[in-house]
Structures are given as C-alpha cells and as structure tokens.
CSV table of C-alpha atoms in Angstrom, one decimal:
chain,number,residue,atom,x,y,z
A,7,MET,CA,-31.6,32.8,10.6
A,8,ASN,CA,-34.1,35.4,11.9
A,9,LYS,CA,-37.0,37.1,10.2
A,10,TYR,CA,-35.0,40.1,9.2
A,11,PHE,CA,-32.1,38.1,7.7
A,12,LEU,CA,-33.5,38.0,4.2
A,13,HIS,CA,-33.7,41.8,4.0
A,14,THR,CA,-29.9,41.8,4.0
A,15,LEU,CA,-29.5,39.2,1.2
A,16,PRO,CA,-27.3,40.5,-1.6
A,17,CYS,CA,-28.7,40.3,-5.1
A,18,PRO,CA,-27.9,36.7,-6.2
A,19,ASP,CA,-25.6,35.9,-9.1
A,20,ARG,CA,-27.6,35.3,-12.2
A,21,SER,CA,-26.4,31.6,-12.3
A,22,ILE,CA,-28.5,30.9,-9.2
A,23,TRP,CA,-31.6,31.9,-11.2
A,24,GLU,CA,-31.0,29.5,-14.0
A,25,THR,CA,-33.7,27.0,-13.0
A,26,LYS,CA,-37.3,27.6,-12.3
A,27,GLN,CA,-36.8,25.8,-9.0
A,28,HIS,CA,-34.2,28.3,-7.8
A,29,ARG,CA,-36.4,31.3,-9.0
A,30,ARG,CA,-39.4,30.0,-7.1
A,31,ARG,CA,-37.4,29.4,-4.0
A,32,PHE,CA,-35.8,32.8,-4.1
A,33,VAL,CA,-39.2,34.5,-4.5
A,34,PHE,CA,-40.6,32.5,-1.7
A,35,LEU,CA,-37.7,33.3,0.6
A,36,LEU,CA,-38.2,37.0,-0.1
A,37,LYS,CA,-41.9,36.6,0.7
A,38,CYS,CA,-41.1,34.8,4.0
A,39,GLY,CA,-38.5,37.4,4.8
A,40,ARG,CA,-41.0,40.2,4.4
A,41,ASP,CA,-43.8,38.7,6.5
A,42,GLY,CA,-41.5,36.7,8.8
A,43,SER,CA,-44.0,33.9,9.0
A,44,VAL,CA,-42.8,30.7,10.7
A,45,ASP,CA,-45.8,28.9,9.3
A,46,ASN,CA,-44.6,29.8,5.8
A,47,HIS,CA,-41.2,28.4,6.5
A,48,MET,CA,-42.8,25.2,7.9
A,49,GLU,CA,-45.1,24.8,4.9
A,50,MET,CA,-42.4,25.4,2.4
A,51,GLY,CA,-40.0,23.0,4.3
A,52,LYS,CA,-42.6,20.2,4.2
A,53,LYS,CA,-43.1,20.7,0.4
A,54,LEU,CA,-39.4,20.6,-0.2
A,55,LEU,CA,-38.9,17.6,2.1
A,56,ALA,CA,-41.7,15.7,0.2
A,57,ALA,CA,-39.9,16.6,-3.1
A,58,GLY,CA,-36.7,15.2,-1.7
A,59,GLN,CA,-34.9,18.6,-1.7
A,60,LEU,CA,-33.4,18.0,1.7
A,61,ALA,CA,-30.9,20.9,1.8
A,62,ASP,CA,-33.5,23.4,0.8
A,63,ALA,CA,-36.0,22.0,3.3
A,64,LEU,CA,-33.4,22.2,6.1
A,65,SER,CA,-32.9,25.9,5.4
A,66,HIS,CA,-36.6,26.6,6.0
A,67,PHE,CA,-36.7,24.5,9.2
A,68,HIS,CA,-33.6,26.3,10.5
A,69,ALA,CA,-35.5,29.5,9.9
A,70,ALA,CA,-38.6,28.2,11.6
A,71,VAL,CA,-36.6,27.1,14.7
A,72,ASP,CA,-34.9,30.5,14.8
A,73,GLY,CA,-38.3,32.2,14.4
A,74,ASP,CA,-40.0,30.3,17.2
A,75,PRO,CA,-37.7,28.3,19.5
A,76,LYS,CA,-40.8,26.9,21.3
A,77,ASN,CA,-42.2,25.3,18.2
A,78,TYR,CA,-41.7,21.5,18.8
A,79,MET,CA,-42.9,20.7,15.3
A,80,ALA,CA,-40.1,22.8,13.8
A,81,TYR,CA,-37.6,20.7,15.7
A,82,TYR,CA,-39.3,17.5,14.8
A,83,ARG,CA,-39.4,18.4,11.1
A,84,ARG,CA,-35.8,19.4,11.2
A,85,ALA,CA,-34.9,16.1,12.9
A,86,THR,CA,-36.7,14.3,10.1
A,87,VAL,CA,-34.6,16.0,7.5
A,88,PHE,CA,-31.4,15.3,9.4
A,89,LEU,CA,-32.4,11.6,9.5
A,90,ALA,CA,-33.2,11.6,5.8
A,91,MET,CA,-29.7,13.1,5.2
A,92,GLY,CA,-28.0,10.4,7.4
A,93,LYS,CA,-27.1,12.9,10.1
A,94,SER,CA,-28.3,11.0,13.2
A,95,LYS,CA,-26.0,12.9,15.5
A,96,SER,CA,-27.7,16.2,14.5
A,97,ALA,CA,-31.2,14.7,14.7
A,98,LEU,CA,-30.8,13.4,18.3
A,99,PRO,CA,-30.6,16.9,20.0
A,100,ASP,CA,-33.7,18.0,18.0
A,101,LEU,CA,-35.7,14.9,19.1
A,102,SER,CA,-34.7,15.5,22.7
A,103,LYS,CA,-35.9,19.1,22.4
A,104,VAL,CA,-39.2,17.9,21.0
A,105,ILE,CA,-39.7,15.6,24.0
A,106,GLU,CA,-38.7,18.4,26.4
A,107,LEU,CA,-41.3,20.7,24.8
A,108,LYS,CA,-44.0,17.9,24.4
A,109,PRO,CA,-43.3,14.9,26.6
A,110,ASP,CA,-46.3,12.9,25.2
A,111,PHE,CA,-45.0,13.1,21.6
A,112,THR,CA,-44.6,9.3,21.3
A,113,SER,CA,-43.3,9.3,17.7
A,114,ALA,CA,-40.4,11.5,18.6
A,115,ARG,CA,-39.6,9.4,21.7
A,116,LEU,CA,-39.7,6.2,19.6
A,117,GLN,CA,-37.3,7.7,17.1
A,118,ARG,CA,-35.0,8.9,19.8
A,119,GLY,CA,-35.0,5.4,21.5
A,120,ASN,CA,-34.1,3.8,18.1
A,121,LEU,CA,-31.2,6.2,17.7
A,122,LEU,CA,-30.0,5.6,21.2
A,123,LEU,CA,-30.2,1.8,20.6
A,124,LYS,CA,-28.1,2.2,17.4
A,125,GLN,CA,-25.5,4.1,19.5
A,126,GLY,CA,-25.4,1.4,22.1
A,127,ARG,CA,-26.9,3.6,24.8
A,128,LEU,CA,-29.1,0.8,25.9
A,129,ASP,CA,-30.4,2.0,29.3
A,130,GLU,CA,-31.5,5.3,27.8
A,131,ALA,CA,-33.1,3.5,24.8
A,132,GLU,CA,-35.0,1.1,27.1
A,133,SER,CA,-36.3,4.1,29.1
A,134,ASP,CA,-37.7,5.7,26.0
A,135,PHE,CA,-39.4,2.4,24.8
A,136,LYS,CA,-41.0,1.9,28.2
A,137,LYS,CA,-42.3,5.4,28.3
A,138,VAL,CA,-43.8,5.0,24.8
A,139,LEU,CA,-45.6,1.8,26.0
A,140,LYS,CA,-47.1,3.8,29.0
A,141,SER,CA,-48.3,6.8,26.9
A,142,ASN,CA,-51.3,5.4,25.1
A,143,PRO,CA,-49.5,4.8,21.8
A,144,SER,CA,-51.1,3.7,18.6
A,145,ASP,CA,-51.1,0.0,17.8
A,146,LYS,CA,-48.2,0.4,15.3
A,147,GLU,CA,-46.2,2.4,17.8
A,148,GLU,CA,-46.9,-0.1,20.6
A,149,ARG,CA,-45.7,-3.0,18.4
A,150,GLU,CA,-42.6,-1.2,17.4
A,151,ALA,CA,-41.7,-0.1,20.9
A,152,GLN,CA,-42.3,-3.6,22.3
A,153,SER,CA,-40.1,-5.1,19.5
A,154,LEU,CA,-37.3,-2.7,20.1
A,155,LEU,CA,-37.5,-3.1,23.9
A,156,THR,CA,-37.2,-6.9,23.5
A,157,LYS,CA,-34.2,-6.4,21.1
A,158,SER,CA,-32.6,-4.0,23.6
A,159,ASP,CA,-32.9,-6.6,26.4
A,160,GLU,CA,-31.3,-9.2,24.2
A,161,ILE,CA,-28.4,-6.8,23.3
A,162,GLN,CA,-27.9,-6.0,27.0
A,163,ARG,CA,-27.4,-9.7,27.7
A,164,LEU,CA,-25.1,-10.2,24.7
A,165,VAL,CA,-22.9,-7.2,25.8
A,166,ALA,CA,-22.5,-8.6,29.3
A,167,GLN,CA,-21.6,-12.0,27.8
A,168,ALA,CA,-19.1,-10.5,25.4
A,169,ARG,CA,-17.4,-8.6,28.1
A,170,SER,CA,-17.2,-11.7,30.2
A,171,SER,CA,-15.7,-13.6,27.3
A,172,PHE,CA,-13.2,-10.8,26.7
A,173,ASP,CA,-12.1,-10.7,30.3
A,174,SER,CA,-11.6,-14.5,30.1
A,175,GLN,CA,-9.4,-14.0,27.0
A,176,ASP,CA,-11.8,-16.0,24.9
A,177,TYR,CA,-11.5,-13.5,22.1
A,178,MET,CA,-13.1,-15.5,19.4
A,179,THR,CA,-16.3,-16.0,21.3
A,180,ALA,CA,-16.3,-12.3,22.4
A,181,ALA,CA,-15.9,-11.3,18.7
A,182,VAL,CA,-18.9,-13.5,17.6
A,183,GLN,CA,-21.1,-12.1,20.4
A,184,LEU,CA,-20.1,-8.5,19.5
A,185,ASP,CA,-20.9,-9.2,15.8
A,186,THR,CA,-24.6,-9.7,16.8
A,187,VAL,CA,-24.5,-6.6,19.1
A,188,ILE,CA,-23.0,-4.4,16.3
A,189,GLU,CA,-25.6,-5.6,13.8
A,190,THR,CA,-28.2,-3.7,15.8
A,191,CYS,CA,-25.9,-1.1,17.6
A,192,VAL,CA,-24.2,0.0,14.3
A,193,TRP,CA,-22.9,3.3,15.9
A,194,ASP,CA,-21.7,1.8,19.1
A,195,VAL,CA,-18.1,3.0,19.5
A,196,THR,CA,-17.3,0.9,22.6
A,197,SER,CA,-18.4,-2.4,21.1
A,198,ARG,CA,-16.4,-1.7,17.9
A,199,GLU,CA,-13.3,-0.9,20.0
A,200,ILE,CA,-13.6,-4.1,22.1
A,201,ARG,CA,-14.1,-6.2,19.0
A,202,ALA,CA,-11.1,-4.5,17.4
A,203,GLU,CA,-9.0,-5.5,20.4
A,204,CYS,CA,-10.4,-9.1,20.0
A,205,PHE,CA,-9.2,-9.1,16.4
A,206,ILE,CA,-5.8,-7.8,17.4
A,207,GLN,CA,-5.4,-10.6,19.9
A,208,MET,CA,-6.5,-13.1,17.2
A,209,GLY,CA,-4.1,-11.6,14.7
A,210,GLU,CA,-6.8,-10.5,12.3
A,211,MET,CA,-5.4,-7.0,11.7
A,212,GLY,CA,-7.5,-6.1,8.7
A,213,LYS,CA,-10.7,-6.6,10.6
A,214,ALA,CA,-9.2,-4.6,13.6
A,215,ILE,CA,-8.3,-1.7,11.3
A,216,SER,CA,-11.9,-1.7,9.9
A,217,ASP,CA,-13.4,-1.4,13.3
A,218,LEU,CA,-11.0,1.2,14.5
A,219,LYS,CA,-11.5,3.4,11.4
A,220,ALA,CA,-15.3,3.2,12.1
A,221,ALA,CA,-14.7,4.1,15.8
A,222,SER,CA,-12.5,7.1,14.8
A,223,LYS,CA,-15.4,8.5,12.7
A,224,LEU,CA,-18.2,7.7,15.1
A,225,LYS,CA,-16.4,9.5,18.0
A,226,SER,CA,-15.0,12.9,16.9
A,227,ASP,CA,-12.2,13.1,19.5
A,228,ASN,CA,-11.1,9.4,19.4
A,229,THR,CA,-7.3,9.9,19.8
A,230,GLN,CA,-7.0,6.3,21.1
A,231,ALA,CA,-8.4,4.8,17.9
A,232,PHE,CA,-5.9,6.8,15.8
A,233,TYR,CA,-3.1,5.7,18.1
A,234,LYS,CA,-4.1,2.0,17.8
A,235,LEU,CA,-4.5,2.3,14.0
A,236,SER,CA,-1.0,3.8,13.8
A,237,THR,CA,0.6,1.1,15.9
A,238,ILE,CA,-1.1,-1.7,13.9
A,239,TYR,CA,0.1,-0.2,10.6
A,240,TYR,CA,3.5,0.2,12.1
A,241,ASN,CA,3.7,-3.5,13.2
A,242,LEU,CA,2.5,-4.5,9.7
A,243,GLY,CA,5.4,-2.6,8.2
A,244,ASP,CA,3.3,0.1,6.6
A,245,HIS,CA,5.3,3.2,7.9
A,246,GLU,CA,3.4,5.6,5.6
A,247,MET,CA,-0.1,4.7,6.8
A,248,SER,CA,1.3,4.6,10.4
A,249,LEU,CA,2.5,8.2,10.0
A,250,THR,CA,-0.8,9.3,8.5
A,251,GLU,CA,-2.9,7.9,11.4
A,252,VAL,CA,-0.6,9.2,14.2
A,253,ARG,CA,-0.8,12.7,12.7
A,254,GLU,CA,-4.6,12.5,12.9
A,255,CYS,CA,-4.2,11.8,16.7
A,256,LEU,CA,-1.9,14.8,17.1
A,257,LYS,CA,-4.3,17.1,15.2
A,258,LEU,CA,-6.9,16.3,18.0
A,259,ASP,CA,-4.4,16.5,20.8
A,260,PRO,CA,-0.8,17.9,20.1
A,261,ASP,CA,0.2,16.9,23.7
A,262,HIS,CA,-0.9,13.3,23.5
A,263,LYS,CA,2.1,11.5,25.0
A,264,GLN,CA,1.7,8.1,23.3
A,265,CYS,CA,1.0,9.6,19.9
A,266,TYR,CA,3.9,12.1,20.1
A,267,SER,CA,6.4,9.5,21.2
A,268,HIS,CA,5.2,7.1,18.4
A,269,TYR,CA,5.2,9.9,15.9
A,270,LYS,CA,8.9,10.7,16.5
A,271,GLN,CA,9.8,7.0,15.9
A,272,VAL,CA,7.7,6.6,12.8
A,273,LYS,CA,8.9,9.9,11.3
A,274,LYS,CA,12.5,8.9,11.8
A,275,LEU,CA,12.0,5.5,10.2
A,276,ASN,CA,10.0,6.9,7.4
A,277,LYS,CA,12.7,9.5,6.6
A,278,GLN,CA,15.4,6.8,6.5
A,279,ILE,CA,13.4,4.5,4.2
A,280,GLN,CA,12.6,7.4,1.8
A,281,SER,CA,16.3,8.4,1.8
A,282,ALA,CA,17.3,4.8,1.1
A,283,GLU,CA,14.9,4.6,-1.9
A,284,GLU,CA,16.2,7.9,-3.3
A,285,LEU,CA,19.7,6.5,-3.1
A,286,ILE,CA,18.6,3.3,-5.0
A,287,GLN,CA,17.0,5.5,-7.7
A,288,GLU,CA,20.3,7.4,-8.0
A,289,GLN,CA,22.1,4.0,-8.2
A,290,ARG,CA,24.1,4.8,-5.1
A,291,TYR,CA,23.8,1.3,-3.9
A,292,GLU,CA,26.4,1.1,-1.2
A,293,ASP,CA,24.9,4.2,0.4
A,294,ALA,CA,21.4,2.8,0.2
A,295,VAL,CA,22.6,-0.4,1.9
A,296,SER,CA,24.1,1.6,4.7
A,297,LYS,CA,20.8,3.5,5.1
A,298,TYR,CA,18.8,0.3,5.3
A,299,GLU,CA,21.2,-1.1,7.9
A,300,ALA,CA,20.3,2.1,9.9
A,301,VAL,CA,16.6,1.2,9.4
A,302,MET,CA,17.2,-2.1,11.1
A,303,LYS,CA,18.9,-0.4,14.0
A,304,THR,CA,16.1,2.2,14.4
A,305,GLU,CA,13.5,-0.6,14.5
A,306,PRO,CA,15.1,-3.9,15.6
A,307,ASN,CA,11.9,-5.4,16.9
A,308,VAL,CA,9.4,-5.3,14.1
A,309,ARG,CA,10.0,-8.2,11.7
A,310,HIS,CA,8.4,-6.5,8.7
A,311,PHE,CA,10.9,-3.6,8.7
A,312,ALA,CA,13.8,-6.0,8.9
A,313,LEU,CA,12.4,-8.0,6.0
A,314,LEU,CA,11.8,-4.8,4.0
A,315,ALA,CA,15.4,-3.6,4.7
A,316,LYS,CA,16.8,-7.0,3.7
A,317,GLU,CA,14.6,-7.2,0.6
A,318,ARG,CA,15.9,-3.8,-0.6
A,319,MET,CA,19.5,-4.6,0.4
A,320,CYS,CA,19.1,-7.8,-1.7
A,321,HIS,CA,18.3,-5.6,-4.7
A,322,ALA,CA,21.2,-3.1,-4.0
A,323,LEU,CA,24.1,-5.4,-2.9
A,324,GLN,CA,26.8,-6.9,-5.1
A,325,ALA,CA,26.0,-10.4,-6.3
A,326,SER,CA,27.9,-12.5,-3.8
A,327,ARG,CA,26.5,-10.6,-0.8
A,328,ALA,CA,23.1,-10.3,-2.3
A,329,ILE,CA,22.6,-14.0,-2.6
A,330,SER,CA,23.0,-14.4,1.2
A,331,VAL,CA,20.7,-11.5,2.1
A,332,CYS,CA,18.1,-12.6,-0.4
A,333,GLY,CA,18.1,-16.1,1.1
A,334,GLU,CA,17.4,-14.7,4.5
A,335,VAL,CA,14.3,-12.9,3.2
A,336,LEU,CA,13.1,-16.0,1.3
A,337,GLN,CA,13.3,-18.1,4.4
A,338,SER,CA,10.5,-16.0,5.8
A,339,ASP,CA,8.8,-15.1,2.6
A,340,PRO,CA,9.5,-17.9,0.0
A,341,GLU,CA,7.1,-16.5,-2.6
A,342,ASN,CA,8.5,-12.9,-2.7
A,343,ILE,CA,8.7,-12.3,-6.4
A,344,ASN,CA,11.0,-9.3,-6.3
A,345,VAL,CA,13.6,-11.1,-4.1
A,346,LEU,CA,13.4,-14.2,-6.3
A,347,LYS,CA,14.2,-12.1,-9.3
A,348,ASP,CA,17.0,-10.2,-7.6
A,349,ARG,CA,18.6,-13.4,-6.3
A,350,ALA,CA,18.3,-15.0,-9.7
A,351,GLU,CA,20.1,-12.1,-11.3
A,352,ALA,CA,22.8,-12.3,-8.6
A,353,TYR,CA,23.2,-16.0,-9.4
A,354,VAL,CA,23.6,-15.1,-13.1
A,355,GLN,CA,26.3,-12.6,-12.1
A,356,GLU,CA,28.0,-15.3,-10.1
A,357,GLU,CA,27.6,-17.7,-13.1
A,358,GLU,CA,25.5,-20.1,-11.0
A,359,TYR,CA,23.0,-20.5,-13.9
A,360,GLU,CA,21.2,-23.6,-12.6
A,361,GLU,CA,20.3,-21.8,-9.3
A,362,ALA,CA,19.2,-18.8,-11.3
A,363,ILE,CA,16.9,-20.9,-13.4
A,364,LYS,CA,15.4,-22.4,-10.3
A,365,ASP,CA,14.6,-19.0,-8.8
A,366,TYR,CA,13.1,-17.7,-12.1
A,367,GLU,CA,11.0,-20.8,-12.4
A,368,THR,CA,9.7,-20.4,-8.8
A,369,ALA,CA,8.9,-16.8,-9.4
A,370,ALA,CA,7.1,-17.7,-12.7
A,371,LYS,CA,4.7,-20.0,-10.8
A,372,HIS,CA,3.5,-17.0,-8.7
A,373,SER,CA,3.6,-14.4,-11.5
A,374,GLU,CA,3.0,-16.0,-14.9
A,375,ASN,CA,2.7,-12.8,-16.9
A,376,ASP,CA,5.8,-11.1,-15.6
A,377,ARG,CA,7.9,-10.2,-18.7
A,378,GLN,CA,11.1,-9.6,-16.6
A,379,ILE,CA,10.9,-13.1,-15.2
A,380,LYS,CA,10.4,-14.6,-18.7
A,381,GLU,CA,13.3,-12.7,-20.2
A,382,GLY,CA,15.5,-13.5,-17.2
A,383,LEU,CA,14.7,-17.2,-17.4
A,384,GLU,CA,15.5,-17.3,-21.1
A,385,LYS,CA,18.8,-15.5,-20.5
A,386,ALA,CA,19.8,-17.8,-17.7
A,387,GLN,CA,19.0,-20.9,-19.9
A,388,ARG,CA,21.1,-19.5,-22.8
A,389,LEU,CA,24.0,-18.7,-20.5
A,390,LEU,CA,23.8,-22.2,-19.0
A,391,LYS,CA,24.0,-23.7,-22.4
A,392,GLN,CA,26.7,-21.3,-23.4
A,393,SER,CA,28.7,-22.1,-20.2
A,394,GLN,CA,28.7,-25.7,-21.2
A,395,LYS,CA,30.6,-24.7,-24.4
A,396,ARG,CA,33.0,-21.8,-24.4
A,397,ASP,CA,33.0,-19.1,-21.7
A,398,TYR,CA,35.2,-16.1,-22.6
A,399,TYR,CA,35.2,-14.8,-19.0
A,400,LYS,CA,36.5,-18.1,-17.7
A,401,ILE,CA,39.1,-18.3,-20.5
A,402,LEU,CA,40.6,-15.0,-19.3
A,403,GLY,CA,39.8,-15.7,-15.6
A,404,VAL,CA,37.8,-12.5,-15.0
A,405,LYS,CA,34.4,-11.8,-13.5
A,406,ARG,CA,31.4,-10.9,-15.7
A,407,THR,CA,31.6,-7.4,-14.1
A,408,ALA,CA,35.2,-6.9,-15.1
A,409,GLN,CA,36.1,-3.6,-16.7
A,410,LYS,CA,38.0,-3.3,-20.0
A,411,LYS,CA,41.2,-2.5,-18.2
A,412,GLU,CA,41.1,-5.7,-16.2
A,413,ILE,CA,40.2,-7.7,-19.3
A,414,ILE,CA,43.2,-6.4,-21.3
A,415,LYS,CA,45.5,-7.0,-18.3
A,416,ALA,CA,44.4,-10.6,-18.0
A,417,TYR,CA,44.7,-11.1,-21.7
A,418,ARG,CA,48.3,-9.9,-21.8
A,419,LYS,CA,49.3,-12.1,-18.9
A,420,LEU,CA,47.7,-15.2,-20.5
A,421,ALA,CA,49.0,-14.4,-24.0
A,422,GLN,CA,52.5,-14.2,-22.7
A,423,GLN,CA,52.0,-17.5,-20.9
A,424,TRP,CA,50.5,-19.4,-23.9
A,425,HIS,CA,52.3,-17.8,-26.8
A,426,PRO,CA,53.3,-20.8,-29.1
A,427,ASP,CA,56.9,-19.4,-29.4
A,428,ASN,CA,57.2,-20.5,-25.7
A,429,PHE,CA,56.8,-24.2,-26.6
A,430,GLN,CA,59.1,-26.5,-28.6
A,431,ASP,CA,57.3,-29.8,-28.3
A,432,PRO,CA,54.9,-30.2,-31.3
A,433,GLU,CA,52.0,-31.5,-29.1
A,434,GLU,CA,52.4,-28.7,-26.6
A,435,LYS,CA,52.8,-26.1,-29.3
A,436,LYS,CA,49.5,-27.4,-30.9
A,437,LYS,CA,47.8,-27.1,-27.5
A,438,ALA,CA,49.2,-23.6,-27.0
A,439,GLU,CA,48.0,-22.5,-30.4
A,440,LYS,CA,44.4,-23.5,-29.6
A,441,LYS,CA,44.7,-21.9,-26.1
A,442,PHE,CA,46.2,-18.7,-27.6
A,443,ILE,CA,43.4,-18.4,-30.2
A,444,ASP,CA,40.8,-18.8,-27.4
A,445,ILE,CA,42.5,-16.1,-25.4
A,446,ALA,CA,42.7,-13.8,-28.4
A,447,GLN,CA,39.0,-14.4,-29.2
A,448,ALA,CA,38.0,-13.8,-25.6
A,449,LYS,CA,39.8,-10.5,-25.6
A,450,GLU,CA,38.2,-9.5,-28.9
A,451,VAL,CA,34.7,-10.3,-27.7
A,452,LEU,CA,35.0,-8.8,-24.3
A,453,THR,CA,36.6,-5.5,-25.3
A,454,ASP,CA,34.0,-4.9,-28.1
A,455,PRO,CA,30.9,-3.5,-26.4
A,456,GLU,CA,28.5,-4.9,-29.0
A,457,MET,CA,30.0,-8.3,-29.1
A,458,ARG,CA,30.2,-8.5,-25.3
A,459,THR,CA,26.5,-7.5,-25.0
A,460,LYS,CA,25.6,-10.3,-27.3
A,461,PHE,CA,27.7,-12.8,-25.4
A,462,ASP,CA,26.2,-11.6,-22.0
A,463,GLN,CA,22.7,-12.3,-23.5
A,464,GLY,CA,23.7,-15.8,-24.3
A,465,ASP,CA,24.8,-15.6,-27.9
A,466,ASP,CA,28.4,-16.4,-28.9
A,467,PRO,CA,29.5,-13.9,-31.6
A,468,MET,CA,32.3,-16.4,-32.6
A,469,ASP,CA,29.9,-19.4,-33.0
A,470,PRO,CA,28.4,-19.8,-36.5
A,471,GLU,CA,25.4,-21.8,-35.1
A,472,SER,CA,24.6,-19.2,-32.5
A,473,GLN,CA,24.9,-16.4,-35.0
A,474,GLN,CA,22.9,-18.0,-37.9
A,475,GLY,CA,21.0,-15.3,-39.7
A,476,ARG,CA,22.6,-12.5,-37.6
A,477,HIS,CA,25.0,-9.8,-38.6
A,478,HIS,CA,28.2,-10.1,-36.6
A,479,HIS,CA,31.9,-9.5,-36.5
A,480,GLN,CA,34.2,-11.9,-38.5
A,481,HIS,CA,37.5,-11.1,-36.8
A,482,PHE,CA,38.1,-14.7,-35.5
A,483,HIS,CA,35.3,-16.4,-37.2
A,484,GLY,CA,35.8,-20.2,-37.4
A,485,GLY,CA,39.3,-20.4,-35.7
A,486,PHE,CA,42.1,-20.4,-38.3
A,487,GLN,CA,39.8,-19.9,-41.3
A,488,GLY,CA,40.6,-16.4,-42.7
A,489,PHE,CA,42.7,-15.4,-39.7
A,490,ASN,CA,46.1,-16.3,-38.3
A,491,PRO,CA,46.8,-14.6,-35.0
A,492,PHE,CA,50.5,-15.2,-35.4
A,493,GLY,CA,50.9,-13.6,-38.8
A,494,SER,CA,51.8,-15.5,-42.1
A,495,GLY,CA,54.2,-18.3,-42.2
A,496,PRO,CA,55.9,-20.2,-39.4
A,497,PHE,CA,55.4,-19.1,-35.8
A,498,ASN,CA,58.8,-17.5,-35.5
A,499,PHE,CA,57.9,-13.9,-34.6
A,500,LYS,CA,57.8,-12.2,-31.2
A,501,PHE,CA,54.3,-11.2,-30.2
A,502,ASN,CA,53.7,-7.6,-29.4
A,503,PHE,CA,51.3,-7.4,-26.5
A,504,ASN,CA,49.1,-4.4,-27.1
C-alpha cells in the first residue's frame, strides 16, 4: 500500500459503516491517505494493536513499511503483530530486517533468536543470544539471553545424543531424547521427522502420524512427509486416508516418482473396494466376493487388506463358505463384532445353533447394547429349543434356504413313500400315519409365507404351547383333532399329490 492508494478506494458498502469502529477507521484511513503520513499509520497501528485489533493494526503497519522501507520500527511493530497473530514465519523476515537496519536493537535480536531456537536453528539462535550479551543489554534482556543460550547448548547436546541413539537403532531412547528437544524446538521439522521414524520402527503409528502431520504443516513443500503419511495409512489398511495424503504430495510435485507410483496402487485398490461395497449394497454377493478376491491379488502383502477382504466376504458368502472365511478373520481378530455376527448367522443357516449361540455370546461381551446381537442370540436360542422338538426342514430333508418349488417336490416324494395305503402291518401303518401327518404339516408351514416366517423366528405354528395367546393357522392344529389328512373313514383312497 502506498500513500496514494487510498485515493482510489471505492465508496464502501454501507454495511462496513455499521459500527462506530469501522466509521472511525475509515475516516482515519482517508486522513492518512490525504497526508500520506507514515507517522499517522504508526500511531494508529499502535493504538489498534493495544486494543487487540490485530488485522486492522497490521494494515497500518503494512502502509508504514510501504511508505518508508528504511523505518526499522515499522518492521518491528509489524513483526510484533505477526507474533501476536501466531504467524512466526512472517515475523522472522521482519525481525531480520530490523537487525539489518539497526544492528544494536537487542530486543529484536532476542526475539529473533527465540524464534530460531523454536525452529531448531540452534547455531543461528546461539549467535543471536551471544550478540545480545555483548551489546550492553538491560538486566532483563541479559538474563533472558543467558537463559536461552544455556537452553540452546543443552538442546545441541540432546540432538547429538538423539541422532547417535537413532543411528544405533535404539529408537526408544532416541524418541525420549527428541521429546525434550521438541518441547523447546516446537517448530523443528527435522526433529519431528526423526521422531516419527522412531515411532514407525517402534510400531507406534498413531504417534508417527501426529509428528508427520505437524512436519507437513511446518514445511510448506514437505512431499516426503505426505508420502510417509500415505504409506503408513496404507499399511494400516486405511485406503481412503492413504489416497488423500498421496494426493497432497502430488499437488506439491506432480512428477514425484514415489508418490505417483504409490498413488496408482492406492487408487486401483480404492476403486476395487468401493466397487465391491456397491455390489454388496445391491445384494450382488457373488460379484462382491469376486471383487474382494481381486483386492487380495492387488495387495497380497498388507495383512489389513486381506483381513478387510475376508471380513466382507464373510458377510457376502453363502453360509457354508462363510463359516470358513469368518473363522480365518477371527483367528487374527477374535473380537471382531461384525464377523462374529456374520458367522453366527451363517451357523443359524447351517442349523448349528449351539455354535451360533457361542458367537453371539462372545460378540455380546464386547458390544453389550447391540440390538442385532441381542435379537440374533434370542433367535438362535429359540431355534435350538425348536430343533430339539420338531424341525419341518429336517422332516422334508430340505435346507432353510429352500425355495417353495423344492419344498413341494420333497413333500411329494416323501408323501408317496409314507402314504399309509403303502403299509399293511398295523404297527407300520400307525408309524406311517404319524410320519405322513408330519410331512403334511411341514409342507403346510413351509409353503405358507406367514407360517414359515414364524417358524424361522423360532415359533412353531403347529404347537399350541408355542402359539399361546397368538393368532395362527389351524389347518393341522393338534394332529388328528379336527383334521384327517386321509379324508373320512378308513384309509382306502388313493392320495392325489398336488
């Protein structure tokens, strides 16, 4: 901003004038613009700084620097505002300019040394502290410079020790030493990157991520930090975060070889996983399984992706295959709630109710308020109790997943086999009568959607005890009571198998 700038200001929108503060500021800016006084900008900037109006103060100090590039106090005041705003990177060049214009300005040199110390630029910081001590400082400045110089010497030794520990692969000791360094050198990119590498070697990936994220912000072109972040997330099985971080690397350097190669791998894997999940949502389970098998081929070396693929395949596969795949996941991750629930449901489909109950009970220990687990456990317990009585699927010899067509076919075959007209011996005929009624009841229940649903939930529509207080069909209620599947009179007719 120069002294003629304000003459070109457009008339401000009325909303800018809504407060007395903005009106006063605008009037003052016009005045400063007319007389072009750097002193006016400096004075107004000091007042606004004292009032805590940092952005407004900064505008005036910008104008003062533009109006007089040799005014060291303008740079110093602007650096003060930058520091108050937490913008140390912007403050450092201004403090250096102050020292260039006025080498004996000890306050500016002390502040610069402190910033350099925080950035880990220890040699430069020590140089500033020593010069302060030689420049006839005030008592307060002398005490502060001496304290910071002592601290800097201590940090120098710790940095050397940490690097020696790191080179000796004593990562735990190096990390502890760097903890102390970073407490003082909070903006030191190198120390954070070395500590992140220590954490990686120690397997503490969360801490490594924290340091690398800080390093990526402290250094504006830190492609290596983004690359490392991406590879860590990838090895943890977080393909989405891995893709996000590697894209940040490529924004800084589109030709970065490591990032570009890694990007292609992550993008391919991410696309396969997204596609597989869409197929599961569409209930195209076999296609989803194939897609997850492709995921394991794309990334055979990262355990987390193999487990993810098997976990989702466990969810999508038919019961018999699902049990095996679920078991593989649970060997590595025995507390995986989703896999426990999926395997329990597969056991139910396979009529292995006791195993299903075990899985639901294990899942419940780790997720007490999960309604799905509670309902699944109750269902498995009902079905176990039911299986110990009469099981219509077993009577017809069909799976629980059998379609109506299969059920009718099985019924016809068994009805022909066990029709009482086929038996002459009274005992055998009596046994056949009971068997035939069971077959007929099984067909009735399993071909009626409402009755079959009740049975699948653990209630026997043909059992008065199970149906107490419920409305239900009465077709075969209570065996021979009210119904004779062979018609009236002696069993001398030919059954028509419809």
